[in-house]
């Protein structure tokens, strides 16, 4: 059940605008499949559920449109964007390359404090996996990937990665719905952290690139299977 935006706490030191909070909420609904690909977004219904007016929702939809998660047609409304298996494959190939380079750089540039943060996140990741908390696991997983990108300290890499990750987030969430892939993913994250703590950039880069491609291959297979069944 979606919590009304007015009930959400603000954890950031920067006071976030209402439309940013709405964008976060709608983005989660898309990622977790509550809003399906190709589905028309019913604005009045969503406003009522989130306890907001039309203005912040429309501003939020513009944000999601810029991220490629929503399609907006003037005078017609907004739809959840669709993405093909081939597009997913292409995006994951690029993300794999970006994250490989980021891991290599992070192994060199990260401070001891940064590595401690990654270790703490790994502990949380494993706890959520053990408890089968899919939503919480996904949030921490996203945090880890983005932190590694951030620690690489390369603005162009960060910008491109952000754009592509938004496009494949639904697929990545779908992948951890498959228990075997979820279990594999946790083990791959453990190996990645070990390589980063050892300051072994080559090994960390290889592990993360393979991890991303394994997820991409899982998502593509699932989408192709769904297409056959459909």
Short mmCIF file of C-alpha atoms in Angstrom, two decimals:
data_model
loop_
_atom_site.label_atom_id
_atom_site.label_comp_id
_atom_site.label_asym_id
_atom_site.label_seq_id
_atom_site.Cartn_x
_atom_site.Cartn_y
_atom_site.Cartn_z
CA UNK A 1 0.00 0.00 0.00
CA UNK A 2 1.33 3.43 -0.93
CA UNK A 3 1.88 5.76 2.02
CA UNK A 4 0.55 9.30 1.54
CA UNK A 5 3.40 11.69 0.80
CA UNK A 6 2.36 13.90 3.70
CA UNK A 7 3.13 10.99 6.05
CA UNK A 8 6.73 10.59 4.88
CA UNK A 9 9.54 11.86 7.07
CA UNK A 10 12.37 13.90 5.59
CA UNK A 11 15.71 12.28 6.36
CA UNK A 12 17.88 14.55 4.23
CA UNK A 13 19.58 17.61 5.68
CA UNK A 14 18.38 19.47 2.60
CA UNK A 15 14.65 20.10 2.63
CA UNK A 16 13.38 18.30 -0.44
CA UNK A 17 10.63 19.69 -2.60
CA UNK A 18 7.28 17.91 -2.66
CA UNK A 19 7.60 16.97 -6.32
CA UNK A 20 10.95 15.24 -5.60
CA UNK A 21 9.28 13.12 -2.94
CA UNK A 22 6.42 12.34 -5.30
CA UNK A 23 8.92 11.35 -8.01
CA UNK A 24 10.61 8.96 -5.56
CA UNK A 25 7.28 7.38 -4.69
CA UNK A 26 6.10 6.94 -8.29
CA UNK A 27 9.55 5.68 -9.31
CA UNK A 28 9.31 2.97 -6.64
CA UNK A 29 5.83 2.02 -7.84
CA UNK A 30 7.24 1.54 -11.36
CA UNK A 31 10.33 -0.36 -10.21
CA UNK A 32 8.33 -2.73 -8.02
CA UNK A 33 5.73 -3.32 -10.72
CA UNK A 34 2.75 -1.65 -9.07
CA UNK A 35 2.59 0.54 -12.16
CA UNK A 36 3.09 -1.73 -15.16
CA UNK A 37 4.99 -1.04 -18.36
CA UNK A 38 2.75 0.65 -20.89
CA UNK A 39 0.11 1.47 -18.26
CA UNK A 40 -1.55 4.85 -18.45
CA UNK A 41 -0.99 6.81 -15.25
CA UNK A 42 -4.32 7.76 -13.72
CA UNK A 43 -3.46 11.17 -12.29
CA UNK A 44 -6.64 11.81 -10.24
CA UNK A 45 -6.43 8.37 -8.63
CA UNK A 46 -2.72 8.75 -7.86
CA UNK A 47 -3.25 12.21 -6.37
CA UNK A 48 -5.91 10.80 -4.10
CA UNK A 49 -3.75 7.87 -2.99
CA UNK A 50 -0.74 10.08 -2.27
CA UNK A 51 -2.82 12.89 -0.78
CA UNK A 52 -1.39 15.55 -3.09
CA UNK A 53 -2.59 18.02 -5.73
CA UNK A 54 -2.07 17.70 -9.48
CA UNK A 55 0.81 20.21 -9.65
CA UNK A 56 3.51 18.24 -7.74
CA UNK A 57 2.46 15.05 -9.50
CA UNK A 58 2.88 16.62 -12.92
CA UNK A 59 6.24 18.07 -11.93
CA UNK A 60 7.25 14.60 -10.71
CA UNK A 61 6.17 13.01 -13.98
CA UNK A 62 8.37 15.47 -15.85
CA UNK A 63 11.32 14.31 -13.76
CA UNK A 64 10.54 10.66 -14.49
CA UNK A 65 10.11 11.50 -18.18
CA UNK A 66 13.63 12.98 -18.21
CA UNK A 67 14.87 9.71 -16.68
CA UNK A 68 13.16 7.64 -19.37
CA UNK A 69 10.77 5.96 -16.93
CA UNK A 70 7.63 7.77 -18.10
CA UNK A 71 6.35 8.82 -21.50
CA UNK A 72 4.34 12.04 -21.70
CA UNK A 73 2.08 12.93 -24.62
CA UNK A 74 0.77 16.52 -24.69
CA UNK A 75 -2.95 16.73 -24.02
CA UNK A 76 -3.15 12.96 -23.61
CA UNK A 77 -1.37 12.18 -20.37
CA UNK A 78 1.48 10.00 -19.14
CA UNK A 79 2.31 6.31 -19.48
CA UNK A 80 4.89 4.07 -17.87
CA UNK A 81 7.66 3.69 -20.44
CA UNK A 82 8.31 0.32 -22.02
CA UNK A 83 11.73 -1.16 -22.68
CA UNK A 84 12.63 -4.11 -24.90
CA UNK A 85 14.87 -7.04 -24.03
CA UNK A 86 17.40 -5.79 -26.59
CA UNK A 87 17.47 -2.34 -24.99
CA UNK A 88 17.95 -3.96 -21.58
CA UNK A 89 20.87 -6.00 -22.95
CA UNK A 90 22.51 -2.92 -24.44
CA UNK A 91 22.07 -0.86 -21.27
CA UNK A 92 23.55 -3.56 -19.05
CA UNK A 93 26.56 -3.89 -21.34
CA UNK A 94 27.30 -0.19 -20.91
CA UNK A 95 26.59 -0.22 -17.16
CA UNK A 96 28.95 -3.18 -16.80
CA UNK A 97 31.74 -1.21 -18.44
CA UNK A 98 31.06 1.89 -16.35
CA UNK A 99 30.92 0.00 -13.06
CA UNK A 100 34.07 -1.95 -13.89
CA UNK A 101 36.00 1.29 -14.29
CA UNK A 102 34.36 2.74 -11.17
CA UNK A 103 35.40 -0.27 -9.08
CA UNK A 104 38.97 -0.02 -10.37
CA UNK A 105 39.12 3.66 -9.40
CA UNK A 106 37.38 3.13 -6.06
CA UNK A 107 39.95 0.52 -5.02
CA UNK A 108 42.61 3.19 -5.51
CA UNK A 109 40.83 6.37 -4.39
CA UNK A 110 38.54 5.28 -1.55
CA UNK A 111 39.49 6.30 1.97
CA UNK A 112 39.42 3.87 4.87
CA UNK A 113 36.20 5.57 5.94
CA UNK A 114 34.68 4.96 2.51
CA UNK A 115 35.55 1.28 2.67
CA UNK A 116 34.07 1.10 6.16
CA UNK A 117 30.80 2.51 4.75
CA UNK A 118 30.78 -0.15 2.06
CA UNK A 119 31.40 -2.84 4.69
CA UNK A 120 28.47 -1.58 6.76
CA UNK A 121 26.21 -1.56 3.71
CA UNK A 122 27.28 -5.12 2.90
CA UNK A 123 26.29 -6.22 6.39
CA UNK A 124 22.86 -4.64 5.95
CA UNK A 125 22.54 -6.23 2.51
CA UNK A 126 23.17 -9.69 3.93
CA UNK A 127 20.72 -9.16 6.80
CA UNK A 128 17.95 -8.15 4.40
CA UNK A 129 18.74 -11.13 2.18
CA UNK A 130 18.59 -13.49 5.14
CA UNK A 131 15.26 -11.98 6.22
CA UNK A 132 13.99 -12.01 2.62
CA UNK A 133 13.25 -8.28 2.77
CA UNK A 134 13.21 -7.67 -0.95
CA UNK A 135 12.35 -3.96 -0.93
CA UNK A 136 14.96 -3.05 1.72
CA UNK A 137 17.57 -5.24 0.03
CA UNK A 138 17.03 -3.49 -3.27
CA UNK A 139 17.40 -0.04 -1.70
CA UNK A 140 20.72 -0.99 -0.07
CA UNK A 141 21.89 -2.67 -3.26
CA UNK A 142 21.17 0.49 -5.23
CA UNK A 143 23.06 2.49 -2.61
CA UNK A 144 26.15 0.29 -2.92
CA UNK A 145 26.30 0.54 -6.71
CA UNK A 146 25.80 4.29 -6.66
CA UNK A 147 28.36 4.78 -3.89
CA UNK A 148 31.01 2.94 -5.89
CA UNK A 149 30.22 5.19 -8.85
CA UNK A 150 30.41 8.26 -6.58
CA UNK A 151 33.75 7.20 -5.08
CA UNK A 152 35.26 6.95 -8.56
CA UNK A 153 34.96 10.77 -8.58
CA UNK A 154 34.22 11.04 -12.31
CA UNK A 155 31.31 13.37 -13.08
CA UNK A 156 30.72 12.19 -16.66
CA UNK A 157 30.71 8.56 -15.59
CA UNK A 158 28.29 9.35 -12.76
CA UNK A 159 25.86 11.20 -15.03
CA UNK A 160 25.72 8.46 -17.67
CA UNK A 161 25.40 5.74 -15.03
CA UNK A 162 22.47 7.53 -13.37
CA UNK A 163 20.59 7.78 -16.67
CA UNK A 164 21.06 4.12 -17.54
CA UNK A 165 20.32 2.79 -14.06
CA UNK A 166 16.94 4.47 -14.03
CA UNK A 167 16.06 2.71 -17.27
CA UNK A 168 16.95 -0.77 -15.98
CA UNK A 169 15.83 -0.44 -12.33
CA UNK A 170 12.61 -2.35 -12.93
CA UNK A 171 14.60 -5.20 -14.49
CA UNK A 172 17.08 -5.26 -11.62
CA UNK A 173 14.23 -5.51 -9.13
CA UNK A 174 12.73 -8.32 -11.21
CA UNK A 175 16.03 -10.23 -11.03
CA UNK A 176 16.10 -10.45 -7.23
CA UNK A 177 12.62 -11.91 -7.38
CA UNK A 178 14.37 -15.07 -8.63
CA UNK A 179 15.82 -16.72 -5.54
CA UNK A 180 18.79 -18.34 -7.27
CA UNK A 181 19.89 -15.02 -8.76
CA UNK A 182 19.33 -13.23 -5.47
CA UNK A 183 21.56 -15.76 -3.67
CA UNK A 184 24.24 -15.44 -6.34
CA UNK A 185 24.11 -11.67 -6.16
CA UNK A 186 24.85 -11.62 -2.43
CA UNK A 187 27.90 -13.86 -2.93
CA UNK A 188 29.12 -11.63 -5.75
CA UNK A 189 28.80 -8.57 -3.54
CA UNK A 190 30.85 -10.32 -0.83
CA UNK A 191 33.62 -11.05 -3.33
CA UNK A 192 33.51 -7.46 -4.58
CA UNK A 193 33.94 -6.04 -1.07
CA UNK A 194 36.85 -8.38 -0.38
CA UNK A 195 38.61 -7.14 -3.52
CA UNK A 196 37.99 -3.49 -2.65
CA UNK A 197 39.28 -3.97 0.91
CA UNK A 198 42.39 -5.58 -0.58
CA UNK A 199 42.78 -2.54 -2.88
CA UNK A 200 42.81 -4.94 -5.83
CA UNK A 201 41.31 -2.78 -8.56
CA UNK A 202 41.65 -5.30 -11.37
CA UNK A 203 39.85 -8.01 -9.41
CA UNK A 204 37.17 -5.63 -8.11
CA UNK A 205 36.50 -4.35 -11.62
CA UNK A 206 36.23 -7.83 -13.07
CA UNK A 207 33.91 -9.05 -10.29
CA UNK A 208 31.58 -6.06 -10.57
CA UNK A 209 31.45 -6.20 -14.37
CA UNK A 210 30.56 -9.90 -14.28
CA UNK A 211 28.00 -9.27 -11.53
CA UNK A 212 26.23 -6.63 -13.62
CA UNK A 213 26.24 -8.81 -16.73
CA UNK A 214 24.87 -11.80 -14.79
CA UNK A 215 21.95 -9.64 -13.69
CA UNK A 216 21.42 -8.33 -17.21
CA UNK A 217 21.42 -11.83 -18.68
CA UNK A 218 18.88 -12.96 -16.07
CA UNK A 219 16.57 -10.06 -16.85
CA UNK A 220 16.80 -10.54 -20.62
CA UNK A 221 16.03 -14.27 -20.32
CA UNK A 222 13.03 -13.54 -18.13
CA UNK A 223 11.65 -10.90 -20.51
CA UNK A 224 12.14 -13.18 -23.52
CA UNK A 225 10.37 -16.00 -21.66
CA UNK A 226 7.48 -13.70 -20.76
CA UNK A 227 7.22 -12.67 -24.42
CA UNK A 228 6.97 -16.31 -25.52
CA UNK A 229 4.30 -17.06 -22.93
CA UNK A 230 2.40 -13.91 -23.84
#
